[in-house]
mmCIF file with all atom_site columns, C-alpha atoms in Angstrom:
data_model
loop_
_atom_site.group_PDB
_atom_site.id
_atom_site.type_symbol
_atom_site.label_atom_id
_atom_site.label_alt_id
_atom_site.label_comp_id
_atom_site.label_asym_id
_atom_site.label_entity_id
_atom_site.label_seq_id
_atom_site.pdbx_PDB_ins_code
_atom_site.Cartn_x
_atom_site.Cartn_y
_atom_site.Cartn_z
_atom_site.occupancy
_atom_site.B_iso_or_equiv
_atom_site.pdbx_formal_charge
_atom_site.auth_seq_id
_atom_site.auth_comp_id
_atom_site.auth_asym_id
_atom_site.auth_atom_id
_atom_site.pdbx_PDB_model_num
ATOM 1   C CA . MET E 1 1   ? 1.715   26.893  -0.010  1.00 0.00 ? 1   MET E CA 1
ATOM 2   C CA . THR E 1 2   ? 1.686   28.046  3.486   1.00 0.00 ? 2   THR E CA 1
ATOM 3   C CA . ASP E 1 3   ? 4.846   28.603  5.750   1.00 0.00 ? 3   ASP E CA 1
ATOM 4   C CA . GLN E 1 4   ? 4.494   25.349  7.364   1.00 0.00 ? 4   GLN E CA 1
ATOM 5   C CA . ILE E 1 5   ? 7.455   22.800  7.227   1.00 0.00 ? 5   ILE E CA 1
ATOM 6   C CA . ILE E 1 6   ? 6.784   20.040  4.706   1.00 0.00 ? 6   ILE E CA 1
ATOM 7   C CA . GLN E 1 7   ? 8.050   16.661  5.702   1.00 0.00 ? 7   GLN E CA 1
ATOM 8   C CA . ILE E 1 8   ? 9.050   14.134  2.929   1.00 0.00 ? 8   ILE E CA 1
ATOM 9   C CA . SER E 1 9   ? 9.540   10.655  3.906   1.00 0.00 ? 9   SER E CA 1
ATOM 10  C CA . ILE E 1 10  ? 12.401  9.108   1.734   1.00 0.00 ? 10  ILE E CA 1
ATOM 11  C CA . ILE E 1 11  ? 12.075  5.320   1.431   1.00 0.00 ? 11  ILE E CA 1
ATOM 12  C CA . ILE E 1 12  ? 15.323  3.396   0.670   1.00 0.00 ? 12  ILE E CA 1
ATOM 13  C CA . PRO E 1 13  ? 15.151  -0.348  0.148   1.00 0.00 ? 13  PRO E CA 1
ATOM 14  C CA . ILE E 1 14  ? 18.791  -1.801  0.236   1.00 0.00 ? 14  ILE E CA 1
ATOM 15  C CA . PHE E 1 15  ? 20.119  -5.242  -0.785  1.00 0.00 ? 15  PHE E CA 1
ATOM 16  C CA . ASN E 1 16  ? 23.824  -5.613  -0.791  1.00 0.00 ? 16  ASN E CA 1
ATOM 17  C CA . GLU E 1 17  ? 24.917  -1.901  -1.625  1.00 0.00 ? 17  GLU E CA 1
ATOM 18  C CA . ASP E 1 18  ? 27.998  -1.497  0.727   1.00 0.00 ? 18  ASP E CA 1
ATOM 19  C CA . GLN E 1 19  ? 29.683  0.408   -2.102  1.00 0.00 ? 19  GLN E CA 1
ATOM 20  C CA . SER E 1 20  ? 27.197  3.142   -2.353  1.00 0.00 ? 20  SER E CA 1
ATOM 21  C CA . ILE E 1 21  ? 24.859  3.396   0.514   1.00 0.00 ? 21  ILE E CA 1
ATOM 22  C CA . LEU E 1 22  ? 26.730  5.996   2.615   1.00 0.00 ? 22  LEU E CA 1
ATOM 23  C CA . LYS E 1 23  ? 27.398  8.073   -0.451  1.00 0.00 ? 23  LYS E CA 1
ATOM 24  C CA . VAL E 1 24  ? 23.643  8.079   -1.023  1.00 0.00 ? 24  VAL E CA 1
ATOM 25  C CA . LEU E 1 25  ? 22.812  9.032   2.511   1.00 0.00 ? 25  LEU E CA 1
ATOM 26  C CA . ASN E 1 26  ? 25.467  11.726  2.784   1.00 0.00 ? 26  ASN E CA 1
ATOM 27  C CA . ARG E 1 27  ? 24.072  13.332  -0.649  1.00 0.00 ? 27  ARG E CA 1
ATOM 28  C CA . ILE E 1 28  ? 20.686  13.341  0.962   1.00 0.00 ? 28  ILE E CA 1
ATOM 29  C CA . GLN E 1 29  ? 22.091  15.371  3.872   1.00 0.00 ? 29  GLN E CA 1
ATOM 30  C CA . GLU E 1 30  ? 23.274  17.889  1.493   1.00 0.00 ? 30  GLU E CA 1
ATOM 31  C CA . THR E 1 31  ? 19.751  18.505  -0.159  1.00 0.00 ? 31  THR E CA 1
ATOM 32  C CA . THR E 1 32  ? 18.354  20.415  2.984   1.00 0.00 ? 32  THR E CA 1
ATOM 33  C CA . GLU E 1 33  ? 16.032  23.110  2.017   1.00 0.00 ? 33  GLU E CA 1
ATOM 34  C CA . SER E 1 34  ? 14.138  25.748  3.775   1.00 0.00 ? 34  SER E CA 1
ATOM 35  C CA . LYS E 1 35  ? 10.382  24.778  4.769   1.00 0.00 ? 35  LYS E CA 1
ATOM 36  C CA . THR E 1 36  ? 11.307  21.102  4.287   1.00 0.00 ? 36  THR E CA 1
ATOM 37  C CA . SER E 1 37  ? 12.334  18.312  6.645   1.00 0.00 ? 37  SER E CA 1
ATOM 38  C CA . PHE E 1 38  ? 13.183  14.752  5.654   1.00 0.00 ? 38  PHE E CA 1
ATOM 39  C CA . GLU E 1 39  ? 12.311  11.488  7.167   1.00 0.00 ? 39  GLU E CA 1
ATOM 40  C CA . VAL E 1 40  ? 14.919  8.917   6.001   1.00 0.00 ? 40  VAL E CA 1
ATOM 41  C CA . ILE E 1 41  ? 13.607  5.411   6.236   1.00 0.00 ? 41  ILE E CA 1
ATOM 42  C CA . VAL E 1 42  ? 16.263  2.613   5.280   1.00 0.00 ? 42  VAL E CA 1
ATOM 43  C CA . ILE E 1 43  ? 15.041  -0.936  4.894   1.00 0.00 ? 43  ILE E CA 1
ATOM 44  C CA . ASN E 1 44  ? 17.957  -3.338  4.797   1.00 0.00 ? 44  ASN E CA 1
ATOM 45  C CA . ASP E 1 45  ? 16.510  -6.199  3.023   1.00 0.00 ? 45  ASP E CA 1
ATOM 46  C CA . GLY E 1 46  ? 18.641  -9.241  4.175   1.00 0.00 ? 46  GLY E CA 1
ATOM 47  C CA . SER E 1 47  ? 22.014  -7.924  2.850   1.00 0.00 ? 47  SER E CA 1
ATOM 48  C CA . THR E 1 48  ? 25.001  -10.375 3.124   1.00 0.00 ? 48  THR E CA 1
ATOM 49  C CA . ASP E 1 49  ? 27.687  -7.954  2.433   1.00 0.00 ? 49  ASP E CA 1
ATOM 50  C CA . ASN E 1 50  ? 28.911  -5.101  4.960   1.00 0.00 ? 50  ASN E CA 1
ATOM 51  C CA . THR E 1 51  ? 25.850  -3.001  4.251   1.00 0.00 ? 51  THR E CA 1
ATOM 52  C CA . LEU E 1 52  ? 24.139  -3.563  7.645   1.00 0.00 ? 52  LEU E CA 1
ATOM 53  C CA . LYS E 1 53  ? 27.320  -2.751  9.655   1.00 0.00 ? 53  LYS E CA 1
ATOM 54  C CA . LEU E 1 54  ? 27.855  0.410   7.807   1.00 0.00 ? 54  LEU E CA 1
ATOM 55  C CA . LEU E 1 55  ? 24.296  1.455   8.458   1.00 0.00 ? 55  LEU E CA 1
ATOM 56  C CA . GLU E 1 56  ? 24.584  0.536   12.305  1.00 0.00 ? 56  GLU E CA 1
ATOM 57  C CA . ASP E 1 57  ? 27.752  2.490   12.394  1.00 0.00 ? 57  ASP E CA 1
ATOM 58  C CA . ASN E 1 58  ? 26.251  5.594   10.966  1.00 0.00 ? 58  ASN E CA 1
ATOM 59  C CA . PRO E 1 59  ? 22.806  6.142   12.582  1.00 0.00 ? 59  PRO E CA 1
ATOM 60  C CA . ASN E 1 60  ? 23.158  9.845   12.167  1.00 0.00 ? 60  ASN E CA 1
ATOM 61  C CA . LEU E 1 61  ? 22.376  9.401   8.568   1.00 0.00 ? 61  LEU E CA 1
ATOM 62  C CA . TYR E 1 62  ? 18.862  8.200   8.772   1.00 0.00 ? 62  TYR E CA 1
ATOM 63  C CA . ASN E 1 63  ? 15.786  8.320   10.907  1.00 0.00 ? 63  ASN E CA 1
ATOM 64  C CA . GLN E 1 64  ? 14.606  4.687   10.996  1.00 0.00 ? 64  GLN E CA 1
ATOM 65  C CA . LEU E 1 65  ? 16.461  1.371   10.015  1.00 0.00 ? 65  LEU E CA 1
ATOM 66  C CA . ILE E 1 66  ? 14.374  -1.628  9.408   1.00 0.00 ? 66  ILE E CA 1
ATOM 67  C CA . THR E 1 67  ? 16.266  -4.771  8.875   1.00 0.00 ? 67  THR E CA 1
ATOM 68  C CA . TYR E 1 68  ? 15.226  -8.274  7.531   1.00 0.00 ? 68  TYR E CA 1
ATOM 69  C CA . LYS E 1 69  ? 17.536  -11.323 8.179   1.00 0.00 ? 69  LYS E CA 1
ATOM 70  C CA . THR E 1 70  ? 16.741  -12.828 4.697   1.00 0.00 ? 70  THR E CA 1
ATOM 71  C CA . ASN E 1 71  ? 15.897  -11.054 1.655   1.00 0.00 ? 71  ASN E CA 1
ATOM 72  C CA . GLN E 1 72  ? 12.167  -10.362 1.249   1.00 0.00 ? 72  GLN E CA 1
ATOM 73  C CA . GLY E 1 73  ? 12.145  -8.482  -2.100  1.00 0.00 ? 73  GLY E CA 1
ATOM 74  C CA . LYS E 1 74  ? 12.024  -4.798  -2.921  1.00 0.00 ? 74  LYS E CA 1
ATOM 75  C CA . GLY E 1 75  ? 8.179   -4.633  -2.997  1.00 0.00 ? 75  GLY E CA 1
ATOM 76  C CA . ASN E 1 76  ? 7.916   -6.032  0.545   1.00 0.00 ? 76  ASN E CA 1
ATOM 77  C CA . ALA E 1 77  ? 10.553  -3.556  1.556   1.00 0.00 ? 77  ALA E CA 1
ATOM 78  C CA . VAL E 1 78  ? 8.676   -0.543  -0.189  1.00 0.00 ? 78  VAL E CA 1
ATOM 79  C CA . LYS E 1 79  ? 5.482   -1.701  1.703   1.00 0.00 ? 79  LYS E CA 1
ATOM 80  C CA . LYS E 1 80  ? 7.054   -1.751  5.005   1.00 0.00 ? 80  LYS E CA 1
ATOM 81  C CA . GLY E 1 81  ? 8.625   1.629   4.473   1.00 0.00 ? 81  GLY E CA 1
ATOM 82  C CA . LEU E 1 82  ? 5.308   3.144   3.399   1.00 0.00 ? 82  LEU E CA 1
ATOM 83  C CA . GLU E 1 83  ? 3.691   1.610   6.594   1.00 0.00 ? 83  GLU E CA 1
ATOM 84  C CA . VAL E 1 84  ? 5.833   3.349   9.045   1.00 0.00 ? 84  VAL E CA 1
ATOM 85  C CA . SER E 1 85  ? 6.378   6.604   7.136   1.00 0.00 ? 85  SER E CA 1
ATOM 86  C CA . LYS E 1 86  ? 4.767   9.850   8.576   1.00 0.00 ? 86  LYS E CA 1
ATOM 87  C CA . GLY E 1 87  ? 5.528   12.490  5.935   1.00 0.00 ? 87  GLY E CA 1
ATOM 88  C CA . GLU E 1 88  ? 3.242   14.387  3.745   1.00 0.00 ? 88  GLU E CA 1
ATOM 89  C CA . TYR E 1 89  ? 5.106   13.439  0.759   1.00 0.00 ? 89  TYR E CA 1
ATOM 90  C CA . ILE E 1 90  ? 6.630   10.164  -0.058  1.00 0.00 ? 90  ILE E CA 1
ATOM 91  C CA . PHE E 1 91  ? 9.893   9.805   -2.231  1.00 0.00 ? 91  PHE E CA 1
ATOM 92  C CA . PHE E 1 92  ? 11.663  6.777   -3.298  1.00 0.00 ? 92  PHE E CA 1
ATOM 93  C CA . GLN E 1 93  ? 15.377  6.567   -3.494  1.00 0.00 ? 93  GLN E CA 1
ATOM 94  C CA . ASP E 1 94  ? 17.392  3.541   -4.851  1.00 0.00 ? 94  ASP E CA 1
ATOM 95  C CA . ALA E 1 95  ? 20.761  2.951   -2.942  1.00 0.00 ? 95  ALA E CA 1
ATOM 96  C CA . ASP E 1 96  ? 22.997  2.243   -6.026  1.00 0.00 ? 96  ASP E CA 1
ATOM 97  C CA . LEU E 1 97  ? 23.586  5.882   -6.988  1.00 0.00 ? 97  LEU E CA 1
ATOM 98  C CA . GLU E 1 98  ? 21.998  5.497   -10.458 1.00 0.00 ? 98  GLU E CA 1
ATOM 99  C CA . TYR E 1 99  ? 20.056  8.455   -9.270  1.00 0.00 ? 99  TYR E CA 1
ATOM 100 C CA . ASP E 1 100 ? 21.638  11.542  -7.542  1.00 0.00 ? 100 ASP E CA 1
ATOM 101 C CA . PRO E 1 101 ? 19.904  12.502  -4.419  1.00 0.00 ? 101 PRO E CA 1
ATOM 102 C CA . ILE E 1 102 ? 20.802  16.024  -5.189  1.00 0.00 ? 102 ILE E CA 1
ATOM 103 C CA . GLU E 1 103 ? 18.026  15.983  -7.606  1.00 0.00 ? 103 GLU E CA 1
ATOM 104 C CA . LEU E 1 104 ? 15.573  16.019  -4.789  1.00 0.00 ? 104 LEU E CA 1
ATOM 105 C CA . ASN E 1 105 ? 15.950  19.797  -4.571  1.00 0.00 ? 105 ASN E CA 1
ATOM 106 C CA . LYS E 1 106 ? 13.921  19.912  -7.916  1.00 0.00 ? 106 LYS E CA 1
ATOM 107 C CA . PHE E 1 107 ? 10.955  18.265  -6.366  1.00 0.00 ? 107 PHE E CA 1
ATOM 108 C CA . ILE E 1 108 ? 11.159  20.422  -3.330  1.00 0.00 ? 108 ILE E CA 1
ATOM 109 C CA . THR E 1 109 ? 10.923  23.431  -5.340  1.00 0.00 ? 109 THR E CA 1
ATOM 110 C CA . LEU E 1 110 ? 7.731   22.069  -7.175  1.00 0.00 ? 110 LEU E CA 1
ATOM 111 C CA . ILE E 1 111 ? 6.286   21.111  -3.856  1.00 0.00 ? 111 ILE E CA 1
ATOM 112 C CA . ASN E 1 112 ? 6.834   24.614  -2.511  1.00 0.00 ? 112 ASN E CA 1
ATOM 113 C CA . ARG E 1 113 ? 5.518   26.407  -5.608  1.00 0.00 ? 113 ARG E CA 1
ATOM 114 C CA . PHE E 1 114 ? 2.609   24.292  -6.714  1.00 0.00 ? 114 PHE E CA 1
ATOM 115 C CA . ASN E 1 115 ? 1.432   21.643  -4.080  1.00 0.00 ? 115 ASN E CA 1
ATOM 116 C CA . PRO E 1 116 ? 1.441   18.900  -6.515  1.00 0.00 ? 116 PRO E CA 1
ATOM 117 C CA . ASP E 1 117 ? -0.099  15.503  -5.981  1.00 0.00 ? 117 ASP E CA 1
ATOM 118 C CA . LEU E 1 118 ? 2.582   13.665  -7.900  1.00 0.00 ? 118 LEU E CA 1
ATOM 119 C CA . ILE E 1 119 ? 5.872   14.424  -9.548  1.00 0.00 ? 119 ILE E CA 1
ATOM 120 C CA . ILE E 1 120 ? 8.047   12.042  -11.487 1.00 0.00 ? 120 ILE E CA 1
ATOM 121 C CA . GLY E 1 121 ? 11.578  12.468  -12.700 1.00 0.00 ? 121 GLY E CA 1
ATOM 122 C CA . SER E 1 122 ? 12.185  11.968  -16.339 1.00 0.00 ? 122 SER E CA 1
ATOM 123 C CA . ARG E 1 123 ? 15.395  10.473  -17.493 1.00 0.00 ? 123 ARG E CA 1
ATOM 124 C CA . LEU E 1 124 ? 14.552  10.985  -21.065 1.00 0.00 ? 124 LEU E CA 1
ATOM 125 C CA . ASN E 1 125 ? 14.256  14.776  -20.635 1.00 0.00 ? 125 ASN E CA 1
ATOM 126 C CA . TYR E 1 126 ? 17.534  14.723  -18.755 1.00 0.00 ? 126 TYR E CA 1
ATOM 127 C CA . SER E 1 127 ? 18.995  17.722  -17.121 1.00 0.00 ? 127 SER E CA 1
ATOM 128 C CA . GLU E 1 128 ? 22.726  17.188  -17.436 1.00 0.00 ? 128 GLU E CA 1
ATOM 129 C CA . TYR E 1 129 ? 23.457  13.737  -18.706 1.00 0.00 ? 129 TYR E CA 1
ATOM 130 C CA . THR E 1 130 ? 22.115  9.950   -18.995 1.00 0.00 ? 130 THR E CA 1
ATOM 131 C CA . ARG E 1 131 ? 24.121  6.941   -19.562 1.00 0.00 ? 131 ARG E CA 1
ATOM 132 C CA . SER E 1 132 ? 23.663  4.975   -22.652 1.00 0.00 ? 132 SER E CA 1
ATOM 133 C CA . HIS E 1 133 ? 21.763  1.609   -21.638 1.00 0.00 ? 133 HIS E CA 1
ATOM 134 C CA . ASN E 1 134 ? 20.019  -1.465  -22.937 1.00 0.00 ? 134 ASN E CA 1
ATOM 135 C CA . ILE E 1 135 ? 17.967  -0.449  -26.264 1.00 0.00 ? 135 ILE E CA 1
ATOM 136 C CA . LEU E 1 136 ? 15.218  -2.997  -25.248 1.00 0.00 ? 136 LEU E CA 1
ATOM 137 C CA . ASN E 1 137 ? 14.767  -1.516  -21.835 1.00 0.00 ? 137 ASN E CA 1
ATOM 138 C CA . LYS E 1 138 ? 14.365  1.929   -23.408 1.00 0.00 ? 138 LYS E CA 1
ATOM 139 C CA . PHE E 1 139 ? 11.753  0.651   -25.903 1.00 0.00 ? 139 PHE E CA 1
ATOM 140 C CA . GLY E 1 140 ? 9.978   -1.126  -23.135 1.00 0.00 ? 140 GLY E CA 1
ATOM 141 C CA . ASN E 1 141 ? 9.824   2.050   -20.996 1.00 0.00 ? 141 ASN E CA 1
ATOM 142 C CA . LYS E 1 142 ? 8.587   4.134   -23.798 1.00 0.00 ? 142 LYS E CA 1
ATOM 143 C CA . LEU E 1 143 ? 5.891   1.548   -24.489 1.00 0.00 ? 143 LEU E CA 1
ATOM 144 C CA . ILE E 1 144 ? 4.712   1.348   -20.931 1.00 0.00 ? 144 ILE E CA 1
ATOM 145 C CA . THR E 1 145 ? 4.719   5.113   -20.680 1.00 0.00 ? 145 THR E CA 1
ATOM 146 C CA . LEU E 1 146 ? 2.599   5.458   -23.788 1.00 0.00 ? 146 LEU E CA 1
ATOM 147 C CA . ILE E 1 147 ? 0.033   2.789   -22.416 1.00 0.00 ? 147 ILE E CA 1
ATOM 148 C CA . PHE E 1 148 ? -0.119  4.645   -19.070 1.00 0.00 ? 148 PHE E CA 1
ATOM 149 C CA . ASN E 1 149 ? -0.713  8.059   -20.751 1.00 0.00 ? 149 ASN E CA 1
ATOM 150 C CA . LEU E 1 150 ? -3.428  6.589   -22.791 1.00 0.00 ? 150 LEU E CA 1
ATOM 151 C CA . PHE E 1 151 ? -5.190  4.860   -20.049 1.00 0.00 ? 151 PHE E CA 1
ATOM 152 C CA . TYR E 1 152 ? -4.816  7.726   -17.287 1.00 0.00 ? 152 TYR E CA 1
ATOM 153 C CA . ASN E 1 153 ? -5.009  10.681  -19.692 1.00 0.00 ? 153 ASN E CA 1
ATOM 154 C CA . THR E 1 154 ? -1.400  11.858  -18.662 1.00 0.00 ? 154 THR E CA 1
ATOM 155 C CA . THR E 1 155 ? 1.447   13.248  -20.603 1.00 0.00 ? 155 THR E CA 1
ATOM 156 C CA . PHE E 1 156 ? 4.481   11.712  -18.669 1.00 0.00 ? 156 PHE E CA 1
ATOM 157 C CA . THR E 1 157 ? 7.638   10.730  -20.705 1.00 0.00 ? 157 THR E CA 1
ATOM 158 C CA . ASP E 1 158 ? 9.304   8.245   -18.252 1.00 0.00 ? 158 ASP E CA 1
ATOM 159 C CA . ILE E 1 159 ? 6.718   6.514   -15.574 1.00 0.00 ? 159 ILE E CA 1
ATOM 160 C CA . TYR E 1 160 ? 9.365   3.852   -14.610 1.00 0.00 ? 160 TYR E CA 1
ATOM 161 C CA . SER E 1 161 ? 11.846  6.358   -13.258 1.00 0.00 ? 161 SER E CA 1
ATOM 162 C CA . CYS E 1 162 ? 12.778  5.524   -9.674  1.00 0.00 ? 162 CYS E CA 1
ATOM 163 C CA . TYR E 1 163 ? 12.148  9.116   -8.725  1.00 0.00 ? 163 TYR E CA 1
ATOM 164 C CA . ALA E 1 164 ? 8.443   9.566   -7.778  1.00 0.00 ? 164 ALA E CA 1
ATOM 165 C CA . CYS E 1 165 ? 7.175   11.707  -5.363  1.00 0.00 ? 165 CYS E CA 1
ATOM 166 C CA . TYR E 1 166 ? 3.638   11.778  -4.196  1.00 0.00 ? 166 TYR E CA 1
ATOM 167 C CA . LYS E 1 167 ? 1.202   12.882  -1.510  1.00 0.00 ? 167 LYS E CA 1
ATOM 168 C CA . SER E 1 168 ? 0.985   10.260  0.996   1.00 0.00 ? 168 SER E CA 1
ATOM 169 C CA . ASN E 1 169 ? -2.674  10.598  1.782   1.00 0.00 ? 169 ASN E CA 1
ATOM 170 C CA . LEU E 1 170 ? -3.397  9.419   -1.920  1.00 0.00 ? 170 LEU E CA 1
ATOM 171 C CA . LEU E 1 171 ? -2.200  5.943   -1.308  1.00 0.00 ? 171 LEU E CA 1
ATOM 172 C CA . ASN E 1 172 ? -3.035  3.217   1.309   1.00 0.00 ? 172 ASN E CA 1
ATOM 173 C CA . GLU E 1 173 ? -0.180  0.823   1.391   1.00 0.00 ? 173 GLU E CA 1
ATOM 174 C CA . LYS E 1 174 ? -2.526  -1.912  2.856   1.00 0.00 ? 174 LYS E CA 1
ATOM 175 C CA . GLU E 1 175 ? -4.139  -1.745  -0.615  1.00 0.00 ? 175 GLU E CA 1
ATOM 176 C CA . LEU E 1 176 ? -1.124  -2.723  -2.442  1.00 0.00 ? 176 LEU E CA 1
ATOM 177 C CA . VAL E 1 177 ? -1.436  -6.244  -3.860  1.00 0.00 ? 177 VAL E CA 1
ATOM 178 C CA . THR E 1 178 ? 1.947   -6.507  -5.835  1.00 0.00 ? 178 THR E CA 1
ATOM 179 C CA . ILE E 1 179 ? 5.472   -7.029  -4.579  1.00 0.00 ? 179 ILE E CA 1
ATOM 180 C CA . GLY E 1 180 ? 7.371   -7.382  -8.045  1.00 0.00 ? 180 GLY E CA 1
ATOM 181 C CA . PHE E 1 181 ? 8.524   -4.848  -10.505 1.00 0.00 ? 181 PHE E CA 1
ATOM 182 C CA . GLU E 1 182 ? 4.923   -3.959  -11.388 1.00 0.00 ? 182 GLU E CA 1
ATOM 183 C CA . GLN E 1 183 ? 4.368   -2.496  -7.952  1.00 0.00 ? 183 GLN E CA 1
ATOM 184 C CA . HIS E 1 184 ? 5.640   0.867   -9.232  1.00 0.00 ? 184 HIS E CA 1
ATOM 185 C CA . ALA E 1 185 ? 2.980   0.882   -11.856 1.00 0.00 ? 185 ALA E CA 1
ATOM 186 C CA . GLU E 1 186 ? 0.325   -0.043  -9.284  1.00 0.00 ? 186 GLU E CA 1
ATOM 187 C CA . ILE E 1 187 ? 1.409   2.877   -7.062  1.00 0.00 ? 187 ILE E CA 1
ATOM 188 C CA . LEU E 1 188 ? 1.321   5.469   -9.903  1.00 0.00 ? 188 LEU E CA 1
ATOM 189 C CA . SER E 1 189 ? -1.920  4.136   -11.155 1.00 0.00 ? 189 SER E CA 1
ATOM 190 C CA . LYS E 1 190 ? -3.549  4.336   -7.698  1.00 0.00 ? 190 LYS E CA 1
ATOM 191 C CA . VAL E 1 191 ? -2.115  7.873   -7.053  1.00 0.00 ? 191 VAL E CA 1
ATOM 192 C CA . VAL E 1 192 ? -2.989  9.274   -10.451 1.00 0.00 ? 192 VAL E CA 1
ATOM 193 C CA . LYS E 1 193 ? -6.545  7.884   -9.856  1.00 0.00 ? 193 LYS E CA 1
ATOM 194 C CA . LYS E 1 194 ? -7.001  10.011  -6.847  1.00 0.00 ? 194 LYS E CA 1
ATOM 195 C CA . GLY E 1 195 ? -4.918  12.919  -7.595  1.00 0.00 ? 195 GLY E CA 1
ATOM 196 C CA . LYS E 1 196 ? -5.277  15.909  -9.881  1.00 0.00 ? 196 LYS E CA 1
ATOM 197 C CA . LYS E 1 197 ? -2.108  17.809  -10.108 1.00 0.00 ? 197 LYS E CA 1
ATOM 198 C CA . PHE E 1 198 ? 0.783   16.254  -11.821 1.00 0.00 ? 198 PHE E CA 1
ATOM 199 C CA . TYR E 1 199 ? 4.259   17.434  -12.889 1.00 0.00 ? 199 TYR E CA 1
ATOM 200 C CA . GLU E 1 200 ? 7.539   15.951  -14.401 1.00 0.00 ? 200 GLU E CA 1
ATOM 201 C CA . VAL E 1 201 ? 10.899  17.316  -13.883 1.00 0.00 ? 201 VAL E CA 1
ATOM 202 C CA . PRO E 1 202 ? 14.154  16.451  -15.686 1.00 0.00 ? 202 PRO E CA 1
ATOM 203 C CA . ILE E 1 203 ? 16.818  14.454  -13.804 1.00 0.00 ? 203 ILE E CA 1
ATOM 204 C CA . SER E 1 204 ? 20.182  12.860  -14.821 1.00 0.00 ? 204 SER E CA 1
ATOM 205 C CA . TYR E 1 205 ? 20.771  9.258   -14.754 1.00 0.00 ? 205 TYR E CA 1
ATOM 206 C CA . ASN E 1 206 ? 23.757  6.933   -14.409 1.00 0.00 ? 206 ASN E CA 1
ATOM 207 C CA . GLY E 1 207 ? 22.217  3.653   -15.096 1.00 0.00 ? 207 GLY E CA 1
ATOM 208 C CA . ARG E 1 208 ? 23.811  0.216   -14.384 1.00 0.00 ? 208 ARG E CA 1
ATOM 209 C CA . THR E 1 209 ? 24.162  -2.657  -16.852 1.00 0.00 ? 209 THR E CA 1
ATOM 210 C CA . HIS E 1 210 ? 22.890  -6.156  -15.918 1.00 0.00 ? 210 HIS E CA 1
ATOM 211 C CA . GLU E 1 211 ? 26.659  -7.068  -15.430 1.00 0.00 ? 211 GLU E CA 1
ATOM 212 C CA . GLU E 1 212 ? 26.847  -4.304  -12.847 1.00 0.00 ? 212 GLU E CA 1
ATOM 213 C CA . GLY E 1 213 ? 23.735  -5.505  -10.984 1.00 0.00 ? 213 GLY E CA 1
ATOM 214 C CA . LYS E 1 214 ? 20.697  -4.077  -12.771 1.00 0.00 ? 214 LYS E CA 1
ATOM 215 C CA . LYS E 1 215 ? 17.830  -6.529  -12.042 1.00 0.00 ? 215 LYS E CA 1
ATOM 216 C CA . ILE E 1 216 ? 14.886  -5.520  -14.278 1.00 0.00 ? 216 ILE E CA 1
ATOM 217 C CA . LYS E 1 217 ? 14.572  -7.224  -17.547 1.00 0.00 ? 217 LYS E CA 1
ATOM 218 C CA . PHE E 1 218 ? 12.549  -6.796  -20.632 1.00 0.00 ? 218 PHE E CA 1
ATOM 219 C CA . HIS E 1 219 ? 10.128  -9.505  -19.878 1.00 0.00 ? 219 HIS E CA 1
ATOM 220 C CA . HIS E 1 220 ? 8.916   -7.653  -16.577 1.00 0.00 ? 220 HIS E CA 1
ATOM 221 C CA . ILE E 1 221 ? 7.185   -5.373  -19.292 1.00 0.00 ? 221 ILE E CA 1
ATOM 222 C CA . PHE E 1 222 ? 4.195   -7.727  -19.446 1.00 0.00 ? 222 PHE E CA 1
ATOM 223 C CA . ALA E 1 223 ? 3.408   -7.773  -15.782 1.00 0.00 ? 223 ALA E CA 1
ATOM 224 C CA . VAL E 1 224 ? 3.802   -3.926  -15.737 1.00 0.00 ? 224 VAL E CA 1
ATOM 225 C CA . ILE E 1 225 ? 1.387   -3.656  -18.650 1.00 0.00 ? 225 ILE E CA 1
ATOM 226 C CA . PHE E 1 226 ? -1.150  -6.031  -16.945 1.00 0.00 ? 226 PHE E CA 1
ATOM 227 C CA . ARG E 1 227 ? -1.059  -3.796  -13.835 1.00 0.00 ? 227 ARG E CA 1
ATOM 228 C CA . ILE E 1 228 ? -1.518  -0.475  -15.604 1.00 0.00 ? 228 ILE E CA 1
ATOM 229 C CA . VAL E 1 229 ? -4.681  -1.909  -17.293 1.00 0.00 ? 229 VAL E CA 1
ATOM 230 C CA . ILE E 1 230 ? -6.189  -3.738  -14.395 1.00 0.00 ? 230 ILE E CA 1
ATOM 231 C CA . GLU E 1 231 ? -5.774  -0.746  -12.163 1.00 0.00 ? 231 GLU E CA 1
ATOM 232 C CA . ARG E 1 232 ? -7.531  1.541   -14.464 1.00 0.00 ? 232 ARG E CA 1
ATOM 233 C CA . PHE E 1 233 ? -10.748 -0.540  -14.325 1.00 0.00 ? 233 PHE E CA 1
ATOM 234 C CA . LYS E 1 234 ? -10.631 -1.363  -10.588 1.00 0.00 ? 234 LYS E CA 1
#
């Protein structure tokens, strides 16, 4: 890598996360590294709690705030964030603290050392801890990861981790056709087909239960598998 400053666009879709959003944004501020700058893009997706007020009261914690009056869905929020992003790399961050933004330092280290096309954070090869969670979700994740590896000749262990970071020139957001949970599979599929250098780093995970607000369910696996397969032959 050269000595130029690498800009990473951090896209954060938010819906009713007033208990955690400021903690997430402050943790991002703590991850500053040399040769790296952050563009923090927050998409408030029609929150009905105190999220929007907290964001408006703390404009120093982000670069752009996009807000919808009604909920448009995470997929639409991600597409809007990608549309306005300017960074050389794209990084996705959830607003619920299942993932600690301090882990971003691991991605920055790999970017500076290897100039990768894609990095995925693995909750299965976890660095310090992982919270025990729904066994069906774990089985489902292992299955879709295996299918992805077989179709794209990769060796990932956890493709449905939120933490994915890729070169922005490998994906045209206008080509995305999905807005549901399968959108993550579509993004990874498109990036892997165009890229060459892929890495995985261990991350810690403090997953929520469905009672605590986790939205993905086992039945979403079918749409994800369909998208993995269809993208391979497009």
